[in-house]
CSV table of C-alpha atoms (C1' of nucleotides) in Angstrom, one decimal:
chain,number,residue,atom,x,y,z
F,37,UNK,CA,0.3,0.2,0.0
F,38,UNK,CA,3.1,2.0,0.8
F,39,UNK,CA,5.6,2.8,-2.3
F,40,UNK,CA,5.3,1.6,-5.2
F,41,UNK,CA,7.4,3.8,-7.3
F,42,UNK,CA,9.8,2.1,-9.5
F,43,UNK,CA,8.6,-1.6,-10.0
F,44,UNK,CA,8.9,-4.0,-12.5
F,45,UNK,CA,12.4,-2.1,-13.2
F,46,UNK,CA,14.5,-5.3,-12.4
F,47,UNK,CA,12.4,-6.6,-9.3
F,48,UNK,CA,9.3,-7.9,-10.6
F,49,UNK,CA,10.0,-10.7,-8.6
F,50,UNK,CA,9.3,-9.3,-5.4
F,51,UNK,CA,7.1,-6.9,-6.5
F,52,UNK,CA,4.4,-10.1,-7.4
F,53,UNK,CA,5.4,-11.6,-3.8
F,54,UNK,CA,4.2,-8.2,-2.2
F,55,UNK,CA,1.0,-8.1,-4.5
F,56,UNK,CA,0.5,-11.8,-3.3
F,57,UNK,CA,0.7,-11.0,-0.1
F,58,UNK,CA,-1.5,-8.1,-0.3
F,59,UNK,CA,-4.3,-10.3,-2.1
F,60,UNK,CA,-4.0,-12.9,0.7
F,61,UNK,CA,-4.4,-10.4,3.3
F,62,UNK,CA,-8.0,-9.1,1.7
F,63,UNK,CA,-9.4,-12.2,0.7
F,64,UNK,CA,-7.4,-15.1,2.0
F,65,UNK,CA,-5.3,-17.4,0.4
F,66,UNK,CA,-7.9,-18.5,-2.1
F,67,UNK,CA,-8.1,-15.2,-3.5
F,68,UNK,CA,-4.5,-14.9,-5.1
F,69,UNK,CA,-4.9,-15.0,-8.4
F,70,UNK,CA,-1.6,-14.3,-10.6
F,71,UNK,CA,-3.6,-12.2,-13.4
F,72,UNK,CA,-4.4,-10.0,-10.1
F,73,UNK,CA,-0.8,-9.9,-8.9
F,74,UNK,CA,0.2,-9.0,-12.4
F,75,UNK,CA,-2.8,-6.1,-12.6
F,76,UNK,CA,-1.8,-4.7,-9.1
F,77,UNK,CA,2.3,-4.4,-10.2
F,78,UNK,CA,1.4,-2.9,-13.5
F,79,UNK,CA,2.5,-5.4,-15.8
F,80,UNK,CA,0.8,-7.9,-18.3
F,81,UNK,CA,-0.7,-11.1,-17.4
F,82,UNK,CA,1.8,-13.4,-19.1
F,83,UNK,CA,4.8,-11.6,-17.3
F,84,UNK,CA,5.0,-13.3,-13.8
F,85,UNK,CA,5.0,-16.6,-15.8
F,86,UNK,CA,8.7,-15.4,-16.2
F,87,UNK,CA,9.2,-15.4,-12.6
F,88,UNK,CA,6.8,-18.2,-11.5
F,89,UNK,CA,6.3,-21.6,-13.8
F,90,UNK,CA,2.9,-21.8,-11.8
F,91,UNK,CA,0.3,-19.6,-9.5
F,92,UNK,CA,1.3,-22.4,-6.7
F,93,UNK,CA,4.7,-21.4,-6.9
F,94,UNK,CA,3.6,-17.4,-6.7
F,95,UNK,CA,2.3,-18.8,-3.5
F,96,UNK,CA,5.0,-20.6,-2.3
F,97,UNK,CA,7.1,-17.4,-2.6
F,98,UNK,CA,4.5,-15.6,-0.6
F,99,UNK,CA,4.7,-18.3,1.8
F,100,UNK,CA,8.3,-17.9,2.5
F,101,UNK,CA,8.1,-14.3,2.8
F,102,UNK,CA,5.5,-14.2,5.3
F,103,UNK,CA,7.6,-16.8,7.3
F,104,UNK,CA,10.5,-14.2,7.1
F,105,UNK,CA,8.1,-11.3,8.4
F,106,UNK,CA,6.7,-13.6,10.6
F,107,UNK,CA,10.4,-14.5,12.0
F,108,UNK,CA,10.9,-10.2,12.5
F,109,UNK,CA,7.7,-9.8,14.4
F,110,UNK,CA,8.5,-12.5,16.6
F,111,UNK,CA,11.7,-11.9,17.4
F,112,UNK,CA,11.0,-8.1,18.0
F,113,UNK,CA,8.2,-9.7,20.7
F,114,UNK,CA,10.8,-11.9,22.2
F,115,UNK,CA,12.9,-8.3,22.5
F,116,UNK,CA,10.1,-6.6,24.1
F,117,UNK,CA,9.7,-8.7,27.1
F,118,UNK,CA,12.1,-10.0,30.0
F,119,UNK,CA,11.1,-13.3,31.3
F,120,UNK,CA,10.4,-16.1,29.4
F,121,UNK,CA,6.6,-15.9,30.2
F,122,UNK,CA,6.1,-12.4,29.3
F,123,UNK,CA,8.5,-13.6,26.3
F,124,UNK,CA,5.8,-16.0,25.1
F,125,UNK,CA,2.6,-13.8,25.9
F,126,UNK,CA,4.2,-11.5,23.5
F,127,UNK,CA,4.8,-13.5,20.8
F,128,UNK,CA,1.4,-14.9,20.9
F,129,UNK,CA,0.0,-11.1,20.8
F,130,UNK,CA,2.5,-10.7,17.8
F,131,UNK,CA,1.0,-13.9,16.3
F,132,UNK,CA,-2.7,-12.5,16.5
F,133,UNK,CA,-1.5,-9.5,15.1
F,134,UNK,CA,0.3,-10.8,11.9
F,135,UNK,CA,-2.1,-13.8,11.1
F,136,UNK,CA,-5.3,-10.8,11.3
F,137,UNK,CA,-3.3,-8.5,9.4
F,138,UNK,CA,-1.8,-11.0,6.3
F,139,UNK,CA,-5.1,-13.1,6.6
F,140,UNK,CA,-2.2,-15.9,7.1
F,141,UNK,CA,0.2,-17.4,9.8
F,142,UNK,CA,1.4,-20.6,10.5
F,143,UNK,CA,-1.8,-22.5,8.4
F,144,UNK,CA,0.2,-20.8,4.9
F,145,UNK,CA,3.9,-21.1,5.8
F,146,UNK,CA,3.2,-25.1,6.7
F,147,UNK,CA,0.6,-25.7,4.3
F,148,UNK,CA,1.0,-29.6,3.4
F,149,UNK,CA,0.1,-29.0,-0.4
F,150,UNK,CA,2.9,-25.9,-1.0
F,151,UNK,CA,5.4,-27.9,0.8
F,152,UNK,CA,5.6,-31.0,-1.2
F,153,UNK,CA,9.7,-30.9,-2.4
F,154,UNK,CA,10.1,-27.5,-1.5
F,155,UNK,CA,13.2,-27.0,1.1
F,156,UNK,CA,13.3,-23.3,0.8
F,157,UNK,CA,9.5,-23.2,2.7
F,158,UNK,CA,10.4,-26.1,5.0
F,159,UNK,CA,13.7,-23.7,5.7
F,160,UNK,CA,11.8,-21.2,6.6
F,161,UNK,CA,9.0,-22.5,8.8
F,162,UNK,CA,11.9,-24.1,10.7
F,163,UNK,CA,13.2,-20.2,11.5
F,164,UNK,CA,9.8,-19.6,12.7
F,165,UNK,CA,9.9,-22.5,15.1
F,166,UNK,CA,13.7,-21.6,16.2
F,167,UNK,CA,12.4,-18.0,17.5
F,168,UNK,CA,9.6,-20.1,19.5
F,169,UNK,CA,11.5,-23.1,21.1
F,170,UNK,CA,13.9,-21.3,22.7
F,171,UNK,CA,11.4,-19.5,25.0
F,172,UNK,CA,9.1,-22.6,25.4
F,173,UNK,CA,12.8,-24.1,26.5
F,174,UNK,CA,13.1,-21.3,29.2
F,175,UNK,CA,9.8,-22.2,30.7
F,176,UNK,CA,9.3,-26.3,30.5
F,177,UNK,CA,13.1,-26.6,31.1
F,178,UNK,CA,12.4,-29.7,29.2
F,179,UNK,CA,12.0,-30.5,25.2
F,180,UNK,CA,9.4,-32.9,25.4
F,181,UNK,CA,7.2,-30.1,27.1
F,182,UNK,CA,8.4,-27.4,25.5
F,183,UNK,CA,7.0,-29.0,22.2
F,184,UNK,CA,3.7,-29.5,23.6
F,185,UNK,CA,3.2,-25.6,25.2
F,186,UNK,CA,4.4,-24.6,21.7
F,187,UNK,CA,1.7,-26.6,20.2
F,188,UNK,CA,-1.0,-25.6,22.2
F,189,UNK,CA,-0.1,-21.9,22.4
F,190,UNK,CA,0.2,-22.0,18.9
F,191,UNK,CA,-3.3,-23.4,18.6
F,192,UNK,CA,-4.7,-20.9,20.9
F,193,UNK,CA,-3.3,-18.1,19.4
F,194,UNK,CA,-4.2,-19.3,15.7
F,195,UNK,CA,-7.7,-20.3,16.8
F,196,UNK,CA,-8.0,-16.7,18.3
F,197,UNK,CA,-7.1,-15.0,15.1
F,198,UNK,CA,-9.2,-17.3,12.5
F,199,UNK,CA,-12.1,-17.2,14.7
F,200,UNK,CA,-11.6,-13.3,14.5
F,201,UNK,CA,-11.1,-13.1,10.9
F,202,UNK,CA,-14.3,-15.1,10.3
F,203,UNK,CA,-16.3,-12.9,12.6
F,204,UNK,CA,-17.6,-15.5,15.1
F,205,UNK,CA,-15.7,-12.8,18.0
F,206,UNK,CA,-16.7,-9.6,16.3
F,207,UNK,CA,-19.5,-9.7,18.9
F,208,UNK,CA,-17.6,-9.6,22.1
F,209,UNK,CA,-14.5,-8.7,20.9
F,210,UNK,CA,-14.0,-6.6,17.9
F,211,UNK,CA,-10.8,-5.2,18.0
F,212,UNK,CA,-7.4,-6.8,17.1
F,213,UNK,CA,-5.4,-5.9,20.5
F,214,UNK,CA,-8.4,-7.3,22.7
F,215,UNK,CA,-7.8,-10.8,20.5
F,216,UNK,CA,-4.1,-10.2,21.2
F,217,UNK,CA,-4.7,-10.3,24.8
F,218,UNK,CA,-7.0,-13.1,24.8
F,219,UNK,CA,-4.3,-15.4,23.2
F,220,UNK,CA,-1.7,-13.9,25.8
F,221,UNK,CA,-4.1,-14.8,28.8
F,222,UNK,CA,-4.3,-18.5,27.3
F,223,UNK,CA,-0.5,-18.4,26.8
F,224,UNK,CA,-0.1,-17.2,30.5
F,225,UNK,CA,-2.8,-19.9,31.6
F,226,UNK,CA,-0.2,-22.6,29.8
F,227,UNK,CA,3.0,-21.3,31.0
F,228,UNK,CA,1.6,-21.6,34.7
F,229,UNK,CA,0.1,-25.3,34.2
F,230,UNK,CA,3.4,-26.2,32.4
F,231,UNK,CA,5.2,-24.8,35.5
F,232,UNK,CA,3.0,-27.3,37.6
F,233,UNK,CA,3.1,-30.4,35.5
F,234,UNK,CA,6.4,-30.3,33.9
W,68,UNK,CA,-20.9,-40.6,0.5
W,69,UNK,CA,-23.6,-42.9,1.6
W,70,UNK,CA,-27.0,-43.7,0.2
W,71,UNK,CA,-27.7,-41.5,-2.6
W,72,UNK,CA,-30.8,-43.2,-4.4
W,73,UNK,CA,-33.8,-41.5,-5.5
W,74,UNK,CA,-32.3,-38.4,-5.0
W,75,UNK,CA,-33.8,-35.1,-7.2
W,76,UNK,CA,-37.1,-36.8,-6.8
W,77,UNK,CA,-38.6,-34.4,-4.3
W,78,UNK,CA,-35.8,-33.7,-2.1
W,79,UNK,CA,-33.1,-32.1,-4.6
W,80,UNK,CA,-32.8,-29.0,-2.2
W,81,UNK,CA,-31.5,-31.2,0.7
W,82,UNK,CA,-29.3,-33.4,-1.5
W,83,UNK,CA,-27.7,-30.0,-3.0
W,84,UNK,CA,-26.9,-29.0,0.7
W,85,UNK,CA,-25.2,-32.4,1.4
W,86,UNK,CA,-23.5,-32.1,-1.9
W,87,UNK,CA,-22.1,-28.7,-0.9
W,88,UNK,CA,-20.9,-29.9,2.7
W,89,UNK,CA,-18.9,-32.9,0.8
W,90,UNK,CA,-17.4,-30.0,-1.4
W,91,UNK,CA,-16.7,-27.9,1.7
W,92,UNK,CA,-15.3,-31.0,3.4
W,93,UNK,CA,-12.9,-31.9,0.6
W,94,UNK,CA,-11.3,-28.8,-0.3
W,95,UNK,CA,-12.9,-25.8,1.8
W,96,UNK,CA,-15.3,-23.1,1.6
W,97,UNK,CA,-13.9,-21.6,-1.7
W,98,UNK,CA,-14.1,-25.1,-3.2
W,99,UNK,CA,-18.1,-24.8,-3.2
W,100,UNK,CA,-19.5,-24.5,-6.3
W,101,UNK,CA,-23.2,-25.0,-7.3
W,102,UNK,CA,-22.2,-26.5,-10.9
W,103,UNK,CA,-20.2,-29.2,-8.8
W,104,UNK,CA,-22.9,-29.7,-6.4
W,105,UNK,CA,-25.4,-29.8,-9.4
W,106,UNK,CA,-22.7,-32.6,-10.9
W,107,UNK,CA,-22.6,-34.6,-7.7
W,108,UNK,CA,-26.6,-35.1,-7.0
W,109,UNK,CA,-26.9,-35.7,-11.1
W,110,UNK,CA,-28.7,-32.7,-12.3
W,111,UNK,CA,-28.3,-29.9,-14.8
W,112,UNK,CA,-26.1,-27.0,-13.6
W,113,UNK,CA,-29.0,-24.7,-13.7
W,114,UNK,CA,-31.3,-26.8,-11.8
W,115,UNK,CA,-29.7,-25.8,-8.3
W,116,UNK,CA,-30.9,-22.4,-9.3
W,117,UNK,CA,-34.8,-23.0,-8.7
W,118,UNK,CA,-33.8,-23.9,-5.3
W,119,UNK,CA,-31.0,-21.2,-4.5
W,120,UNK,CA,-31.3,-17.9,-6.3
W,121,UNK,CA,-27.3,-17.4,-5.6
W,122,UNK,CA,-24.0,-19.5,-4.9
W,123,UNK,CA,-24.3,-17.7,-1.7
W,124,UNK,CA,-27.6,-19.1,-0.6
W,125,UNK,CA,-26.5,-22.6,-0.8
W,126,UNK,CA,-23.1,-22.0,1.0
W,127,UNK,CA,-25.9,-20.2,3.9
W,128,UNK,CA,-28.2,-23.3,3.6
W,129,UNK,CA,-25.0,-25.6,4.1
W,130,UNK,CA,-24.1,-23.1,7.1
W,131,UNK,CA,-26.9,-23.7,8.5
W,132,UNK,CA,-26.9,-27.9,8.2
W,133,UNK,CA,-23.8,-27.7,9.8
W,134,UNK,CA,-24.9,-25.7,12.8
W,135,UNK,CA,-27.5,-28.5,12.9
W,136,UNK,CA,-25.1,-31.2,13.0
W,137,UNK,CA,-22.7,-29.5,15.0
W,138,UNK,CA,-25.4,-29.1,17.8
W,139,UNK,CA,-26.3,-32.5,17.5
W,140,UNK,CA,-22.5,-34.2,18.3
W,141,UNK,CA,-22.1,-31.4,20.6
W,142,UNK,CA,-25.6,-32.4,22.5
W,143,UNK,CA,-24.1,-36.2,22.3
W,144,UNK,CA,-20.7,-35.0,23.9
W,145,UNK,CA,-22.5,-33.4,26.8
W,146,UNK,CA,-24.4,-36.6,27.6
W,147,UNK,CA,-21.5,-38.7,27.5
W,148,UNK,CA,-19.4,-36.7,30.5
W,149,UNK,CA,-20.9,-36.5,33.7
W,150,UNK,CA,-19.1,-33.9,35.6
W,151,UNK,CA,-19.1,-30.0,34.0
W,152,UNK,CA,-15.1,-30.0,33.4
W,153,UNK,CA,-15.4,-33.4,31.5
W,154,UNK,CA,-18.6,-32.4,29.6
W,155,UNK,CA,-16.4,-29.2,28.2
W,156,UNK,CA,-14.0,-31.4,27.2
W,157,UNK,CA,-15.7,-33.6,25.7
W,158,UNK,CA,-17.3,-31.0,23.6
W,159,UNK,CA,-13.9,-29.5,22.7
W,160,UNK,CA,-13.2,-33.5,21.3
W,161,UNK,CA,-16.4,-33.4,19.3
W,162,UNK,CA,-15.5,-30.0,18.0
W,163,UNK,CA,-12.0,-30.8,16.5
W,164,UNK,CA,-13.5,-34.0,15.1
W,165,UNK,CA,-16.6,-31.9,13.4
W,166,UNK,CA,-14.1,-29.3,12.2
W,167,UNK,CA,-11.8,-31.8,10.4
W,168,UNK,CA,-14.3,-34.1,9.3
W,169,UNK,CA,-16.0,-31.1,8.0
W,170,UNK,CA,-13.5,-28.9,7.0
W,171,UNK,CA,-15.6,-26.2,8.6
W,172,UNK,CA,-16.9,-25.2,12.4
W,173,UNK,CA,-17.6,-21.9,13.7
W,174,UNK,CA,-16.1,-19.7,11.3
W,175,UNK,CA,-18.8,-21.2,8.6
W,176,UNK,CA,-21.6,-20.7,11.0
W,177,UNK,CA,-20.8,-17.6,12.6
W,178,UNK,CA,-19.1,-16.2,9.0
W,179,UNK,CA,-19.7,-12.4,8.9
W,180,UNK,CA,-20.2,-12.2,5.0
W,181,UNK,CA,-23.1,-15.2,4.8
W,182,UNK,CA,-25.3,-13.7,8.0
W,183,UNK,CA,-25.9,-10.6,6.6
W,184,UNK,CA,-29.4,-10.4,7.1
W,185,UNK,CA,-30.3,-14.1,7.5
W,186,UNK,CA,-32.0,-14.9,10.3
W,187,UNK,CA,-32.4,-18.5,10.3
W,188,UNK,CA,-28.4,-18.5,10.5
W,189,UNK,CA,-28.2,-16.4,13.2
W,190,UNK,CA,-30.6,-18.9,15.3
W,191,UNK,CA,-28.9,-21.8,14.2
W,192,UNK,CA,-25.5,-20.2,15.5
W,193,UNK,CA,-27.1,-19.3,19.1
W,194,UNK,CA,-28.7,-22.7,19.0
W,195,UNK,CA,-24.8,-23.9,18.9
W,196,UNK,CA,-23.8,-21.4,21.3
W,197,UNK,CA,-26.5,-22.8,23.9
W,198,UNK,CA,-25.6,-26.2,23.8
W,199,UNK,CA,-22.4,-24.9,25.4
W,200,UNK,CA,-23.1,-21.8,27.5
W,201,UNK,CA,-25.0,-24.0,30.2
W,202,UNK,CA,-21.8,-26.4,30.6
W,203,UNK,CA,-19.6,-23.2,31.1
W,204,UNK,CA,-21.7,-21.8,33.4
W,205,UNK,CA,-21.7,-24.9,35.5
W,206,UNK,CA,-17.8,-24.2,35.6
W,207,UNK,CA,-17.7,-20.4,36.1
W,208,UNK,CA,-21.1,-19.9,38.0
W,209,UNK,CA,-20.9,-16.7,36.4
W,210,UNK,CA,-22.4,-15.4,33.4
W,211,UNK,CA,-19.5,-13.0,32.0
W,212,UNK,CA,-16.6,-15.5,33.0
W,213,UNK,CA,-18.5,-18.4,31.3
W,214,UNK,CA,-18.6,-16.1,28.7
W,215,UNK,CA,-14.9,-16.1,28.5
W,216,UNK,CA,-14.2,-19.4,29.2
W,217,UNK,CA,-16.3,-20.3,26.1
W,218,UNK,CA,-14.2,-17.8,24.2
W,219,UNK,CA,-10.9,-19.1,24.9
W,220,UNK,CA,-11.8,-23.1,25.0
W,221,UNK,CA,-13.5,-22.5,21.3
W,222,UNK,CA,-10.6,-20.4,20.2
W,223,UNK,CA,-8.3,-23.4,21.1
W,224,UNK,CA,-10.2,-26.0,19.8
W,225,UNK,CA,-10.4,-24.1,16.6
W,226,UNK,CA,-7.0,-23.4,16.4
W,227,UNK,CA,-5.8,-27.1,16.9
W,228,UNK,CA,-8.3,-28.2,14.1
W,229,UNK,CA,-7.3,-25.8,11.7
W,230,UNK,CA,-3.6,-25.9,12.3
W,231,UNK,CA,-4.2,-30.0,11.5
W,232,UNK,CA,-6.1,-29.2,8.8
W,233,UNK,CA,-3.7,-27.4,7.3
W,234,UNK,CA,-0.7,-29.7,7.9
W,235,UNK,CA,1.0,-27.8,10.6
W,236,UNK,CA,0.6,-31.0,13.2
W,237,UNK,CA,1.2,-33.5,11.0
W,238,UNK,CA,4.8,-34.0,12.2
W,239,UNK,CA,3.7,-34.3,15.7
W,240,UNK,CA,0.1,-35.2,16.1
W,241,UNK,CA,-1.1,-36.8,12.7
W,242,UNK,CA,-4.0,-38.7,14.7
W,243,UNK,CA,-7.6,-36.9,14.8
W,244,UNK,CA,-7.9,-38.4,18.0
W,245,UNK,CA,-4.7,-36.9,19.4
W,246,UNK,CA,-5.5,-33.6,18.2
W,247,UNK,CA,-8.8,-34.0,20.1
W,248,UNK,CA,-7.1,-35.1,23.2
W,249,UNK,CA,-4.8,-32.1,23.1
W,250,UNK,CA,-8.1,-29.4,22.8
W,251,UNK,CA,-9.5,-31.5,25.6
W,252,UNK,CA,-6.6,-30.7,27.5
W,253,UNK,CA,-6.5,-27.1,26.9
W,254,UNK,CA,-10.1,-27.1,27.8
W,255,UNK,CA,-9.0,-28.7,31.4
W,256,UNK,CA,-6.6,-26.3,31.9
W,257,UNK,CA,-9.0,-23.6,31.3
W,258,UNK,CA,-11.5,-25.1,33.4
W,259,UNK,CA,-8.9,-25.3,36.2
W,260,UNK,CA,-7.9,-21.7,35.7
W,261,UNK,CA,-11.6,-20.5,35.9
W,262,UNK,CA,-11.8,-22.5,39.2
W,263,UNK,CA,-9.2,-20.5,40.7
W,264,UNK,CA,-10.0,-17.2,39.7
W,265,UNK,CA,-13.6,-17.0,38.7
Z,75,DG,C1',-38.6,-28.7,-11.8
Z,76,DT,C1',-36.1,-29.6,-14.8
Z,77,DC,C1',-33.6,-29.7,-19.0
Z,78,DT,C1',-30.6,-27.6,-22.9
Z,79,DA,C1',-28.5,-23.5,-24.7
Z,80,DT,C1',-26.5,-19.8,-23.9
Z,81,DA,C1',-24.1,-15.5,-22.4
Z,82,DG,C1',-20.8,-13.4,-19.6
Z,83,DT,C1',-16.9,-13.5,-16.6
Z,84,DA,C1',-12.6,-14.6,-14.9
Z,85,DG,C1',-8.8,-17.2,-14.4
Z,86,DG,C1',-4.3,-20.2,-15.6
Z,87,DA,C1',-1.2,-20.8,-19.2
Z,88,DT,C1',1.3,-21.0,-23.8
Z,89,DA,C1',3.2,-18.9,-28.3
Z,90,DG,C1',5.9,-15.6,-30.6
Z,91,DA,C1',6.7,-10.9,-31.1
Z,92,DC,C1',9.7,-6.9,-29.6
M,287,DG,C1',12.0,-9.7,-19.8
M,288,DT,C1',7.6,-8.1,-21.1
M,289,DC,C1',4.0,-7.8,-24.3
M,290,DT,C1',-0.2,-9.0,-27.1
M,291,DA,C1',-2.7,-12.6,-28.6
M,292,DT,C1',-4.9,-16.6,-27.7
M,293,DC,C1',-6.6,-21.5,-25.9
M,294,DC,C1',-8.7,-23.8,-22.7
M,295,DT,C1',-11.1,-24.4,-18.8
M,296,DA,C1',-14.8,-23.9,-15.1
M,297,DC,C1',-17.9,-21.0,-12.8
M,298,DT,C1',-22.5,-18.0,-12.2
M,299,DA,C1',-26.5,-16.9,-13.8
M,300,DT,C1',-30.3,-16.4,-17.4
M,301,DA,C1',-33.9,-17.5,-21.1
M,302,DG,C1',-36.5,-20.6,-23.0
M,303,DA,C1',-38.3,-25.6,-23.9
M,304,DC,C1',-40.4,-29.5,-21.9
DNA sequence: GTCTATAGTAGGATAGAC
DNA sequence: GTCTATCCTACTATAGAC
């Protein structure tokens, strides 16, 4: 939405990925069309195919870019807090904001259909988890328990974001920050539970 | 998938809704096409439009049917358990199974785009919540806390189901029942948390 | 109530010019 | 590397016959 100055002068590929993320943010994964991405970057419908053989390849590239953006947001969230519990809560907030803003999150990054034979996407996904794992480990002390905590906490945060996007929570919690806080509360509850049984 | 005997002999409408749910179950909301639903019920592409003016109307009908099916499942889950905590856990399991089986849940039933001006869908959604609310009330004793618990617990269950569908959890928890158990665990953790602070 | 036929739209993808 | 032109496919929706 910001600077779209001298695109398609050497960096159409990046411009297309940006447009793809925009389209996904507006109407979800399925709404991504190569033609529309081309339109938005000011090139012909055929131009993208020089950079992405199929629609799936553009989608994959968008997923990788999303992973990179998410890593940035999560790292910032970790840095904002001091104790592990707060760090986890902050990443929960960050994740909720990310999913609501981009209309996609771990579901896109770890999409089973996209991952088939794509090493770069698998690597990007791993990078995301590598931000969260140490935080969870600091809380549980145990690797198995950390994965368990991570799984539950991502599920909760993702569910909150997904239900907000659909409209289910609009009545009770219309604001993004409210949703983010709720996810952080679950994170806190899970952190406490891990402290007892871990 | 079962009995498709003498359809389109008086009940094409129902057959189309069944087909619509099948399509959604297979490839998600966006994959629902009137043409394909017609094909599956053995009628021409034009036939559905006698029963549903637009694709959106078929989708709405499918959402209402989904709500009815979910109510049935949730009621059965409540009946399976005795104490409120177990009841909530059982409904969490039931919800996860439902979403994974139908590729849709509260997100479809409460979809903001579908609800515009549809009283029947709003009513169907309310019916779902009316199954869960008493259970939550039994746990918290307080209406506000009950809604809070309900919100958190549905978010967690929905997130688990959604992440499983996308493929994110396939590595660690490939089985539906494993996912259902995990959601039940969160439900239990939230029930305990509600007991402390509610 | 269902059919055939059809109009209109939109997207994925390729061929060949520049 | 991008363009124009084109093909093919699939879907929504309508008109009019039966």
